Coordinates of C-alpha atoms and ligand atoms in Angstrom, one line a residue:
X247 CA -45.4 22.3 8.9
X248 CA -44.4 23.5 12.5
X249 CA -45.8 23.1 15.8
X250 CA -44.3 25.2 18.4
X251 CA -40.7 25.3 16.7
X252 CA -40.2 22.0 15.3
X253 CA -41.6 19.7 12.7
X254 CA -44.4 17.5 13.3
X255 CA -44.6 13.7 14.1
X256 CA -46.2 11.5 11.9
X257 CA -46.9 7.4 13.2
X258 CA -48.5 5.5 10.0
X259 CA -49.6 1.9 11.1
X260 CA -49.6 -0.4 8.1
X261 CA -50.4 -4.2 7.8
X262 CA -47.5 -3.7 4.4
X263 CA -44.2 -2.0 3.7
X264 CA -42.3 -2.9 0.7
X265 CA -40.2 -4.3 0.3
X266 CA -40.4 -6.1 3.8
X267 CA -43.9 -7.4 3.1
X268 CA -46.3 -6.1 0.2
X269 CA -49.0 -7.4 -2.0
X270 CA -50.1 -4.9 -3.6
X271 CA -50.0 -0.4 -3.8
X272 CA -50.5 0.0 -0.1
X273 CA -47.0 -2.0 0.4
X274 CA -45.1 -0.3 -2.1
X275 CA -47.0 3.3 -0.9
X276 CA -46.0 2.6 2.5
X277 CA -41.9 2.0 1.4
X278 CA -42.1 5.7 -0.1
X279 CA -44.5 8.0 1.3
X280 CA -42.7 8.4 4.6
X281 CA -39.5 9.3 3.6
X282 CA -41.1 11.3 1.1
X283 CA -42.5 13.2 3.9
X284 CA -39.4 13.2 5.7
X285 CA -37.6 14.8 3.1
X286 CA -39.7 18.1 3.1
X287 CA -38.0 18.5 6.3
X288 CA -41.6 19.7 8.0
X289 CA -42.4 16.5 8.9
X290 CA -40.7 13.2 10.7
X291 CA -42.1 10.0 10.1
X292 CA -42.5 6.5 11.9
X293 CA -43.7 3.3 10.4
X294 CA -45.4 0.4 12.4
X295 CA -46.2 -2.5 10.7
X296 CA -45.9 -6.8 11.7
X297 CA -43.5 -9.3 11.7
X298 CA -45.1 -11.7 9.2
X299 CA -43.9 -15.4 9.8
X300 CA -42.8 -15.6 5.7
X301 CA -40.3 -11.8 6.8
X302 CA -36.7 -12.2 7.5
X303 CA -36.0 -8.9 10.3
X304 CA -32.4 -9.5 10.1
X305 CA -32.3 -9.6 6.4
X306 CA -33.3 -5.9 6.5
X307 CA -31.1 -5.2 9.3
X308 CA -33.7 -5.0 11.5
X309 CA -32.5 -5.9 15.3
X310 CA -34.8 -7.7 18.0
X311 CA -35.8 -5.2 21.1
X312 CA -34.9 -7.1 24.2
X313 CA -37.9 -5.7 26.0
X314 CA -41.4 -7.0 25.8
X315 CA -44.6 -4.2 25.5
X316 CA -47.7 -5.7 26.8
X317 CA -50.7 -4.5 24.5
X318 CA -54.4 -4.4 25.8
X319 CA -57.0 -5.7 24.1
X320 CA -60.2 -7.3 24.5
X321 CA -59.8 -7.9 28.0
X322 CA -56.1 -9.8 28.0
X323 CA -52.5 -8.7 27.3
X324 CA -50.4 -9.8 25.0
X325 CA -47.1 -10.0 25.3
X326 CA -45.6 -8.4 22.0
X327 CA -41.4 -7.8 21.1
X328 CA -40.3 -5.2 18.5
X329 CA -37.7 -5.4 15.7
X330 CA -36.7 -1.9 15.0
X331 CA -34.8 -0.3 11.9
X332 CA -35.3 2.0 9.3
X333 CA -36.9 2.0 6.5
X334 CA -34.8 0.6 3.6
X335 CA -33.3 2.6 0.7
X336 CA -31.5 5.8 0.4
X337 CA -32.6 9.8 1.6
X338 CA -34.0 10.2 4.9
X339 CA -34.1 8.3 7.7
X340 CA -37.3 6.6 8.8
X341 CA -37.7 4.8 11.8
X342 CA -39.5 1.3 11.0
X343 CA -41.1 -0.9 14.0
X344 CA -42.1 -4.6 13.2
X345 CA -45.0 -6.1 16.2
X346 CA -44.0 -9.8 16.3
X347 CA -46.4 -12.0 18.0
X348 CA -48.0 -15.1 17.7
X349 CA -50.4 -13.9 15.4
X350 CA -48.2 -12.7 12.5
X351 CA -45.1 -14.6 13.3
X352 CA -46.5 -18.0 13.5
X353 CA -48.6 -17.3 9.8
X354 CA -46.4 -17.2 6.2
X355 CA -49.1 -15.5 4.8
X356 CA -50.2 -11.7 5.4
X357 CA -54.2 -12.4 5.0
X358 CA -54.1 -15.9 4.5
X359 CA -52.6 -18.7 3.2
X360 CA -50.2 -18.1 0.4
X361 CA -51.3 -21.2 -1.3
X362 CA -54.5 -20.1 -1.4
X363 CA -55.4 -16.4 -3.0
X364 CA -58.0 -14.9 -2.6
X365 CA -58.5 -16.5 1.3
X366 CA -58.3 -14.7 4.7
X367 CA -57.0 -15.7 7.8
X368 CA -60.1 -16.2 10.1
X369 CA -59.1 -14.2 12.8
X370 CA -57.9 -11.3 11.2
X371 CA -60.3 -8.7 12.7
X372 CA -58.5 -9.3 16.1
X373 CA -54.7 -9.8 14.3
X374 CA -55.2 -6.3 13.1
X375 CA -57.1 -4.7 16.0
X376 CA -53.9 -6.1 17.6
X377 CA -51.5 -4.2 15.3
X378 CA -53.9 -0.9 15.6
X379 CA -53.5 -1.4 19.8
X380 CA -49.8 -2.3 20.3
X381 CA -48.7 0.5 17.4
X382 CA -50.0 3.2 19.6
X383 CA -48.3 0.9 22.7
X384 CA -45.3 1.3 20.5
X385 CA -45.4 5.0 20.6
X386 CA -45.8 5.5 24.5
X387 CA -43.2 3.1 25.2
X388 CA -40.7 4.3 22.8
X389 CA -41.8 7.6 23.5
X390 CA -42.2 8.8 19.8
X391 CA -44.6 11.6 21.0
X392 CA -46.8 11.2 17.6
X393 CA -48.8 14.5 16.9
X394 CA -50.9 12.6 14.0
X395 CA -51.2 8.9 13.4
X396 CA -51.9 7.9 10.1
X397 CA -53.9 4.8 9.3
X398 CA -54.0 3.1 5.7
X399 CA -56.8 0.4 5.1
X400 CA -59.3 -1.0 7.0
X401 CA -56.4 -3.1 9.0
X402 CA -55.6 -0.2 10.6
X403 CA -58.3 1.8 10.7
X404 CA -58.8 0.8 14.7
X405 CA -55.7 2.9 14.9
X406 CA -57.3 5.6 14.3
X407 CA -60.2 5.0 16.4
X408 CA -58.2 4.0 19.8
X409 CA -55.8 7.2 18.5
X410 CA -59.5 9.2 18.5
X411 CA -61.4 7.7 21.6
X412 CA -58.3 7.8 23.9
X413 CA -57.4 4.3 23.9
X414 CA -53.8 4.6 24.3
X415 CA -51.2 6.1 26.8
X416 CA -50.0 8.6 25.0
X417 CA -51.3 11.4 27.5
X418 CA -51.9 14.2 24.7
X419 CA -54.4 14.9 22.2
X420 CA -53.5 13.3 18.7
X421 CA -54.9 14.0 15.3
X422 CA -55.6 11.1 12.8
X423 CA -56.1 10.8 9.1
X424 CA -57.0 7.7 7.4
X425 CA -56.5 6.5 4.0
X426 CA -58.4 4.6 1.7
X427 CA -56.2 2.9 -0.7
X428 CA -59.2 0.5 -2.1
X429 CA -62.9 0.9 -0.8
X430 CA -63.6 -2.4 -1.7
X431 CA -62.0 -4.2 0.9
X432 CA -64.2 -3.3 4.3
X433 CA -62.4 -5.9 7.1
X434 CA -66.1 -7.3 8.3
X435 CA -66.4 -9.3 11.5
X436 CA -69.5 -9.2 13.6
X437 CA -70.5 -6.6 15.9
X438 CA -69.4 -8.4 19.1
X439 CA -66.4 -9.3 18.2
X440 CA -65.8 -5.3 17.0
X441 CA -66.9 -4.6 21.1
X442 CA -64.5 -7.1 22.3
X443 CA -61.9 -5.6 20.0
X444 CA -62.7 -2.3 21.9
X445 CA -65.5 -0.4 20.1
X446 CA -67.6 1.6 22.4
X447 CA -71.4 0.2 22.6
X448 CA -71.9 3.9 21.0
X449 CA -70.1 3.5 18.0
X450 CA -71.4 0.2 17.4
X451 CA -74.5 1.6 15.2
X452 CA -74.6 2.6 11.7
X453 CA -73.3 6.4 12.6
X454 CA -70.5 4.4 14.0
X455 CA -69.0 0.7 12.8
X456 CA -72.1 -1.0 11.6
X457 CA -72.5 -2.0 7.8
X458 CA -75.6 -4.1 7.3
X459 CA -75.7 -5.9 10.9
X460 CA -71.8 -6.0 11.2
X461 CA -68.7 -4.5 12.0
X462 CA -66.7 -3.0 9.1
X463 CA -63.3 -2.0 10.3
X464 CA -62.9 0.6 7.4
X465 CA -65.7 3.1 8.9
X466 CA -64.0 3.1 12.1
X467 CA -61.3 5.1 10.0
X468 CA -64.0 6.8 7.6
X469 CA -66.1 8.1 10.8
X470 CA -63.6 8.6 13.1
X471 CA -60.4 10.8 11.5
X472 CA -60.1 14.0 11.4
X473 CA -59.6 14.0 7.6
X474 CA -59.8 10.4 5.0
X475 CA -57.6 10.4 1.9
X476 CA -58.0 8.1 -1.2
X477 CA -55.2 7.6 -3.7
X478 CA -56.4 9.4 -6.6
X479 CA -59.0 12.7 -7.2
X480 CA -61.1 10.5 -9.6
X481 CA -61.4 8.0 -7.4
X482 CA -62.3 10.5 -4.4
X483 CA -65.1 11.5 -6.8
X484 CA -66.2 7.8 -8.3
X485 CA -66.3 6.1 -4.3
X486 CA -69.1 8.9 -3.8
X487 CA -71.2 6.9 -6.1
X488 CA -73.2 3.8 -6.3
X489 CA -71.1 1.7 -8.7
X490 CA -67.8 2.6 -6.6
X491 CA -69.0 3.0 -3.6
X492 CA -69.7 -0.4 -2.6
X493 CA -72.2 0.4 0.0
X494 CA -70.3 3.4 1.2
X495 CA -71.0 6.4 -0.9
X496 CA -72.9 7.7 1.6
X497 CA -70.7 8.0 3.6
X498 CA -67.8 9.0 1.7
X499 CA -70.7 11.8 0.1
X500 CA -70.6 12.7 3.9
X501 CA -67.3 13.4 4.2
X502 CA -67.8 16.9 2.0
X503 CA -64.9 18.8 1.8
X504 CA -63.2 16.6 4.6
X505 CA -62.2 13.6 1.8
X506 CA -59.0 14.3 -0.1
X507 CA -58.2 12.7 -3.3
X508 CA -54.1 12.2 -4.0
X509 CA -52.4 10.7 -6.4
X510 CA -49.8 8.5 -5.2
X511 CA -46.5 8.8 -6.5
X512 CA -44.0 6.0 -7.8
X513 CA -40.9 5.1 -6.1
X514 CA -38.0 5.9 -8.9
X515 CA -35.5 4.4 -6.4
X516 CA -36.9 1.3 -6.9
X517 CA -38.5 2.0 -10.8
X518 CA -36.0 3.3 -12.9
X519 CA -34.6 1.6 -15.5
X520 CA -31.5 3.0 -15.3
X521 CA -30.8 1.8 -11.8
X522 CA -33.0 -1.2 -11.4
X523 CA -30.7 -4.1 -10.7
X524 CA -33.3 -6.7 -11.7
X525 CA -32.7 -5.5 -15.4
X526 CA -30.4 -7.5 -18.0
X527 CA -28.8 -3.9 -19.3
X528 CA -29.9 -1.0 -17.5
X529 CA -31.2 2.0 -20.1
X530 CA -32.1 5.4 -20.2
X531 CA -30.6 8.3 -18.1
X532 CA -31.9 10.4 -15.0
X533 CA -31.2 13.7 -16.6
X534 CA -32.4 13.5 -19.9
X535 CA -34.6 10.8 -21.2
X536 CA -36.5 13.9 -22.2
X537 CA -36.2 15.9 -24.9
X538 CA -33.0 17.6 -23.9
X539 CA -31.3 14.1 -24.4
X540 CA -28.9 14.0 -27.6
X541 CA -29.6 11.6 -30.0
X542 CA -26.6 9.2 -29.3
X543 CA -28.2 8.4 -25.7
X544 CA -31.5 8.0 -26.6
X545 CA -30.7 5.1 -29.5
X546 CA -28.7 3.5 -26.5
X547 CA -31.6 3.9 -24.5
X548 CA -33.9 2.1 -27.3
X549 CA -30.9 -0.6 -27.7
X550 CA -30.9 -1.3 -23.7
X551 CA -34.5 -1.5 -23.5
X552 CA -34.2 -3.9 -26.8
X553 CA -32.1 -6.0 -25.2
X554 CA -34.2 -6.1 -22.1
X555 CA -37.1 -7.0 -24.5
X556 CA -34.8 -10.2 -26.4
X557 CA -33.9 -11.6 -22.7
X558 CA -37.3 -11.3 -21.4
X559 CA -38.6 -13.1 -24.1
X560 CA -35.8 -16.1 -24.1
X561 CA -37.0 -16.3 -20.1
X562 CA -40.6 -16.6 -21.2
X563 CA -40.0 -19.0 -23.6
X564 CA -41.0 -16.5 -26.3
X565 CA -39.4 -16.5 -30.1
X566 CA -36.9 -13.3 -29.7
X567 CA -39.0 -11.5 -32.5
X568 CA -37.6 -7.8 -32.0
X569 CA -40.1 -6.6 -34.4
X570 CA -43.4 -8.6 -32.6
X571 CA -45.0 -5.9 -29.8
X572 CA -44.3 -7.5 -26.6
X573 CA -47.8 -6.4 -24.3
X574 CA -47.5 -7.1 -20.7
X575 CA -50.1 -7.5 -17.6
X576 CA -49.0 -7.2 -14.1
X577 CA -51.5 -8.0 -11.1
X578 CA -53.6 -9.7 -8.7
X579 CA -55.9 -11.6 -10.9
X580 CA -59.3 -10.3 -10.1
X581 CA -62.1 -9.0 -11.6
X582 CA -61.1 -5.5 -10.5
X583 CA -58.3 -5.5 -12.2
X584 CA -60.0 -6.5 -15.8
X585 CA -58.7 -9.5 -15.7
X586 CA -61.8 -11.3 -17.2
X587 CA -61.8 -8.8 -19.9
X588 CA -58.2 -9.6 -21.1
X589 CA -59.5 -13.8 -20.8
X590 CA -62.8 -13.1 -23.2
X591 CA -60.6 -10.8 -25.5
X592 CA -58.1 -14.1 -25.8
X593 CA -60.6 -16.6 -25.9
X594 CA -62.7 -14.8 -28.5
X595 CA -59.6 -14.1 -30.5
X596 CA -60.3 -10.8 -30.7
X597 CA -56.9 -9.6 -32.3
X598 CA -57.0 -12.4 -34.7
X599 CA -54.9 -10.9 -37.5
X600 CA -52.4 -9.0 -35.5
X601 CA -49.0 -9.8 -34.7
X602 CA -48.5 -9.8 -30.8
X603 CA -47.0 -11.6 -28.0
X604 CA -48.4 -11.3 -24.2
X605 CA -46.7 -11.6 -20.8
X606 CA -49.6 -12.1 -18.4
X607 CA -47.7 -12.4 -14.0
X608 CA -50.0 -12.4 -11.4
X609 CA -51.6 -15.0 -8.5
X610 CA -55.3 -14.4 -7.9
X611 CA -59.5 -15.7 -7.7
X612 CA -58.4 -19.6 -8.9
X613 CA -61.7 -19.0 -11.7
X614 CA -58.8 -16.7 -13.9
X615 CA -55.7 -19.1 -13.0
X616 CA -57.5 -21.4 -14.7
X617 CA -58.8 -19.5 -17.6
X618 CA -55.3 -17.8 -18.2
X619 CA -53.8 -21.5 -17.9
X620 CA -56.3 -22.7 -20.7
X621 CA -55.7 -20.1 -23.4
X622 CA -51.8 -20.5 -22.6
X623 CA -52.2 -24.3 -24.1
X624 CA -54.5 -22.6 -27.5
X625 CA -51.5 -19.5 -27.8
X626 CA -48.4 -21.3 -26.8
X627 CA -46.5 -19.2 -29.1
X628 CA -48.3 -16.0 -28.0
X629 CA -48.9 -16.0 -24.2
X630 CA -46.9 -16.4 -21.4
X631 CA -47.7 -16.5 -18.3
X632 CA -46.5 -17.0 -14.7
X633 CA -49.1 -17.6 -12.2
X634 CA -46.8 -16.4 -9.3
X635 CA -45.8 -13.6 -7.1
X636 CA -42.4 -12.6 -8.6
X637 CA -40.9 -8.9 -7.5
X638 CA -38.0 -9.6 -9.8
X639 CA -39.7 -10.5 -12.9
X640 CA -41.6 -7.5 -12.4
X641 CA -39.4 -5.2 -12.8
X642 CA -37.8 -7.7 -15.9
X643 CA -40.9 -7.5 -17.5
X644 CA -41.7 -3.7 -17.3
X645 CA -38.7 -3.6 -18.5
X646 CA -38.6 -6.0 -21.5
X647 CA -42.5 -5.1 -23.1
X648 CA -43.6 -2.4 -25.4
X649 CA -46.5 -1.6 -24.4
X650 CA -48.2 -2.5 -20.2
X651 CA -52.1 -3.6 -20.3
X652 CA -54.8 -2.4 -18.0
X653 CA -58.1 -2.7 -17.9
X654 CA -59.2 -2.3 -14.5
X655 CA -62.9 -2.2 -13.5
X656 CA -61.8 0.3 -11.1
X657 CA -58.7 1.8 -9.9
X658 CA -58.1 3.2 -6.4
X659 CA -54.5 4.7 -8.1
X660 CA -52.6 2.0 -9.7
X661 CA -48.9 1.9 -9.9
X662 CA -47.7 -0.2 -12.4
X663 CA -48.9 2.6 -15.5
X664 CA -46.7 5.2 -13.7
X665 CA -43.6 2.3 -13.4
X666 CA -44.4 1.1 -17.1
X667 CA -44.3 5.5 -18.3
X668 CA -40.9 5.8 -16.8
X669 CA -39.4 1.7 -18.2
X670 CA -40.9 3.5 -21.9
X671 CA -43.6 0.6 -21.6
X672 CA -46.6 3.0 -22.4
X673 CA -50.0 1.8 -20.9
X674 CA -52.7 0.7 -22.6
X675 CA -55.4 1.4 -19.9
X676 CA -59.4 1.6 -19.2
X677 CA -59.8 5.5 -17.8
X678 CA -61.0 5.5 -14.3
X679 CA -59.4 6.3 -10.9
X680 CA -55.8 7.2 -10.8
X681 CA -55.9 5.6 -14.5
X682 CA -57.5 8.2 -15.7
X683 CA -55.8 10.8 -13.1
X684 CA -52.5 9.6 -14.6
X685 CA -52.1 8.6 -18.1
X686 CA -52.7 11.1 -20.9
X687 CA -54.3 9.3 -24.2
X688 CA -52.4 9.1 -27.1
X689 CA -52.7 11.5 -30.6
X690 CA -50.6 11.3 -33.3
X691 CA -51.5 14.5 -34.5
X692 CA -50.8 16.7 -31.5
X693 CA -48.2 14.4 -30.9
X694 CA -49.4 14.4 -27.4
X695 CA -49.8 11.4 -24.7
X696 CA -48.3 8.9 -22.8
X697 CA -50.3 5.7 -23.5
X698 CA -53.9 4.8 -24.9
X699 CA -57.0 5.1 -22.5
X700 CA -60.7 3.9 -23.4
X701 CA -63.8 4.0 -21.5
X702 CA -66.6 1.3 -21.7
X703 CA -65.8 -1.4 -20.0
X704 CA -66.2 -4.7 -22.3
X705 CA -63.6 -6.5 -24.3
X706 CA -64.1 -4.8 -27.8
X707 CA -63.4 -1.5 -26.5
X708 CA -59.6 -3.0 -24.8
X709 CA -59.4 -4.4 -28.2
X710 CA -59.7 -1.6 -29.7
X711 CA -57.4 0.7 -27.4
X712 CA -54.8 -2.6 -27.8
X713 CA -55.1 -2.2 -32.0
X714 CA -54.2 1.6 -31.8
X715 CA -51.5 0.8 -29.7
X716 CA -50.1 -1.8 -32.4
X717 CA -51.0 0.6 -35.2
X718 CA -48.9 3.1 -33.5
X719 CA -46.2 0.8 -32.8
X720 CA -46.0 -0.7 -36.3
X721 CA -46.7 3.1 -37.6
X722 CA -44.2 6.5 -38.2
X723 CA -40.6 5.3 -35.7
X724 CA -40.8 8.9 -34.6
X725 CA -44.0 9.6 -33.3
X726 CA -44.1 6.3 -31.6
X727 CA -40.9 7.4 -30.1
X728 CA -42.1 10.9 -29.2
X729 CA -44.8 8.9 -26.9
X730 CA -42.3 6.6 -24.9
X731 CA -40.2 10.0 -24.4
X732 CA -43.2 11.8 -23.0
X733 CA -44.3 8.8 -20.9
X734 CA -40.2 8.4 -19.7
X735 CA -40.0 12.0 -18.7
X736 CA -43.2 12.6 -16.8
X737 CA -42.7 12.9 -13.2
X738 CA -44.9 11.2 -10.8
X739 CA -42.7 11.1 -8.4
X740 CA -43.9 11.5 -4.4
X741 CA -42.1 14.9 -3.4
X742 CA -45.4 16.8 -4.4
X743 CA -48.1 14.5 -3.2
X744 CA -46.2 14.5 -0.1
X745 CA -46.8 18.7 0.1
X746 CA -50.6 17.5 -0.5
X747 CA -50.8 15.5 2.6
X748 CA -48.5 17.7 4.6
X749 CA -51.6 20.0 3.8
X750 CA -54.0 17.7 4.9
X751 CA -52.2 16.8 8.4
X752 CA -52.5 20.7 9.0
X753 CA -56.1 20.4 8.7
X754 CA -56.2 17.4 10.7
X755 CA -54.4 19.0 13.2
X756 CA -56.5 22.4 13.4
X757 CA -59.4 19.8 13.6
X758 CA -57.9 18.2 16.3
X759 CA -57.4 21.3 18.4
X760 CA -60.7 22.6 17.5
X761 CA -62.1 19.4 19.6
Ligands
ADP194 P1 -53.1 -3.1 -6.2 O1 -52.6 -2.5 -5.0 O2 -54.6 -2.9 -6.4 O3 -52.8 -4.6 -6.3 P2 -51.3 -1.4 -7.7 O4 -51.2 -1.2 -9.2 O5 -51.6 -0.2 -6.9 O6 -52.5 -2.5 -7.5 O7 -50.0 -2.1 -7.2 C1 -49.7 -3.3 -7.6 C2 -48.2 -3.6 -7.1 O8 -48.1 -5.0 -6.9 C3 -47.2 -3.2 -8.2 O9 -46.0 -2.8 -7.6 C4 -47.1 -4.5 -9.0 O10 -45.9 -4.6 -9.7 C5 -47.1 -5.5 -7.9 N1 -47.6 -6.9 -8.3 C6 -48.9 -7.3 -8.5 N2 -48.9 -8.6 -8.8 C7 -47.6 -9.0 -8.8 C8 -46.9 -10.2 -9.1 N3 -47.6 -11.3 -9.4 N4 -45.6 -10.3 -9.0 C9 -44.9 -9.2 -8.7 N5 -45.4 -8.0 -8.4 C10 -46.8 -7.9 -8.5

């Protein structure tokens, strides 16, 4: 999209960018979606996020700005210094600005402690208020000339507001989108501290910041862009309701026409397993894993993922049973992510009588560390799992299993069913949000879908989406592999949900203009 002759400039101020710091989709989103946008040649973007204490600048290249910026904010300055680079990976260039203060540099942890999941940082209202401030600092002084800042999450959401209410020395008149990647987390502090932190005495009531008698930095984006995103259309529609909305579906229901559901796309620079370097033997092939590839590549294909599968289960401490369907869970361990459904499907034995072996990674709410470590001593032979945060294993492990578990409550987007389609891992999933925006269920028949979806939310009902998966597996060689070509070949990648939010921006901007 032009403006006046040249393409317009996009700032999106992030608390993560993978694969400098991430914990989650909003990390990995962040590492993609700008270049994405980059690449449709309509748009340039720049990412500001923080210099966490646990991030290594120089290991990304990234070089230390002599030159201090002072940031205002609640009544002081603080001194701030800037590592700039790009964003890693190939394609476009994408400016990428780390604040390092105090605040971020002196924590190893991005919320809180790393030892301790699940616990936030006390002061992380103001740590973000302060990345929201000095990112739009950033811009004057580097004289970036944003025409739209984009915030993501309720960190940044203040970004948004100062970007709205004119806090910031950008002289010009800027539009702002904000996106929710997950509704449920709000960033709450109380209402004073949100007024210290900048928010106009007007915006302090429930039109503006206020969620039952405090501040919740996520409506300050929610009331204050010009347009809000979320990462999938389902989910656009679900957060309008009760049972998604957390306490916000009025609002979002407020939002009409001006709330944009988009799916969010995978990164197959970093999720391919033909190029992923974490991988044992690297399979498949960019032009072809489809139906137009011979025969000849596609057994290699099955052999390199076969071999993935027989290292992966040596690692694990697994026997190397090529025959025994390998299921694998990624995650945070919360309750969101159906994490307690997977424990009560163990722990009642519910696939007593099949032949199965799990791989279960993921750090979370200490309640499932401790249930996942229990069954692991009853199923030594079957389970595995590594209560850790482990990029590298990841990838191993999307890699190595035959089919990638699911069962989230709710689901903003989710990322690892669109990874697990394209590493022929097809997802056994519970259909909501992006879930259900994204995997197609399975019929033999038709011989159509990419994975296996259910609905009710309760352990029988995973069981049985997990028992046609093994059926399927253990059924007609063909068809099964007619649904890991399907799931290989699909394309989620981000060039066309980055047209979608080009659109959006142009609607933020006429917004903008319109006053
Ligand atoms: P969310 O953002 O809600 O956590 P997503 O599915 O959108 O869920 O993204 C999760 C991302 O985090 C994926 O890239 C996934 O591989 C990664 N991830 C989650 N837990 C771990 C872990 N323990 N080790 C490595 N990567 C993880």
């Amino acid at each position: 999209m032009w403006i006046l002759g040249r393409e317009m400039k996009v700032l999106h101020v992030a608390s993560e960018v993978a694969p400098l710091s991430k914990t989650g989709g909003l990390g990995d989103v962040l590492g993609a979606l700008p270049r994405a946008l980059t690449q449709t040649g309509e748009a340039t973007s720049y990412v500001v996020s923080a210099r966490y204490g646990s991030l290594s600048p120089s290991e990304f290249g990234m070089a230390r700005r002599l030159r201090t910026m002072s940031v205002p904010l609640a009544g002081e300055n603080h001194e701030v210094t800037i590592y700039e680079g790009r964003l890693p990976g190939p394609g476009a260039y994408v400016p990428l600005y780390l604040i390092d203060h105090p605040l971020f540099s002196e924590r190893p942890g991005i919320y809180g402690p790393p030892d301790q999941p699940g616990q936030d940082y006390g002061d992380n209202a103001r740590r973000f208020a302060l990345l929201s401030r000095a990112a739009l600092t950033l811009a004057a002084s580097f004289d970036l000339r944003p025409d739209l800042v984009h915030g993501h999450d309720w960190q940044t959401a203040l970004a948004v507001y100062y970007a709205r209410v004119g806090h910031h020395d950008l002289g010009r008149r800027l539009a702002t989108v904000f996106t929710v990647h997950n509704l449920l987390f709000k960033g709450l502090c109380s209402l004073g501290e949100a007024a210290a932190l900048g928010v106009a005495p007007q915006d302090l009531g429930p039109e503006g910041v206020e969620f039952w008698g405090q501040a919740a930095f996520i409506k300050a984006g929610l009331k204050f862009a010009h347009r809000v995103t979320t990462v999938s259309p389902t989910y656009a529609n679900e957060i309008r309701t009760p049972e998604f909305g957390y306490g916000l579906e009025g609002v979002m229901s407020a939002l009409g026409d001006r709330l944009t559901g988009i799916l969010n796309g995978a990164d197959y620079e970093r999720w391919s397993p033909w190029s992923d370097p974490y991988l044992p033997m690297r399979y498949g092939h960019p032009e072809g894993t489809g139906s137009t590839l011979d025969e000849d590549r596609w057994q290699t294909a099955l052999a390199g993922k076969a071999r993935c599968k027989a290292e992966l289960q040596r690692e694990l401490g697994l026997s190397p049973r090529p025959r025994t369907p390998l299921l694998a869970t990624i995650s945070r361990l919360t309750e969101q992510k159906g994490i307690d459904l997977i424990c009560s499907l163990l722990e009642n034995d519910l696939l007593a009588g099949s032949d199965f072996q799990w791989v279960i990674l993921g750090r979370g709410e200490p309640w499932l560390e401790e249930r996942l470590r229990a069954l692991t001593t009853r199923f030594p032979s079957r389970l595995a799992v590594r209560l850790a945060y482990d990029e590298a294993l990841s990838h191993r492990t999307e890699g190595g299993a035959d089919f990638f578990v699911m069962p989230s409550r709710f689901e903003p987007c989710g990322l690892n069913q669109l990874y697990s389609m394209r590493y022929g891992t097809p997802p056994i999933v519970r259909a909501t949000g992006g879930l259900a925006d994204s995997v197609v269920d399975y019929d033999a028949r038709s011989k159509s879908g990419t994975g296996f979806c259910f609905t009710q939310y309760d352990a029988p009902s995973l069981t049985h989406a997990i028992r046609r998966a093994l059926s399927a597996y253990g059924g007609d060689p063909m068809a099964f592999q007619g649904l890991i070509r399907r799931g290989m070949r699909a394309d989620f990648g981000w060039a066309q949900s980055a047209r979608a939010y080009l659109h959006v921006y142009k609607q933020a901007l006429l917004d903008s203009h319109a006053g």
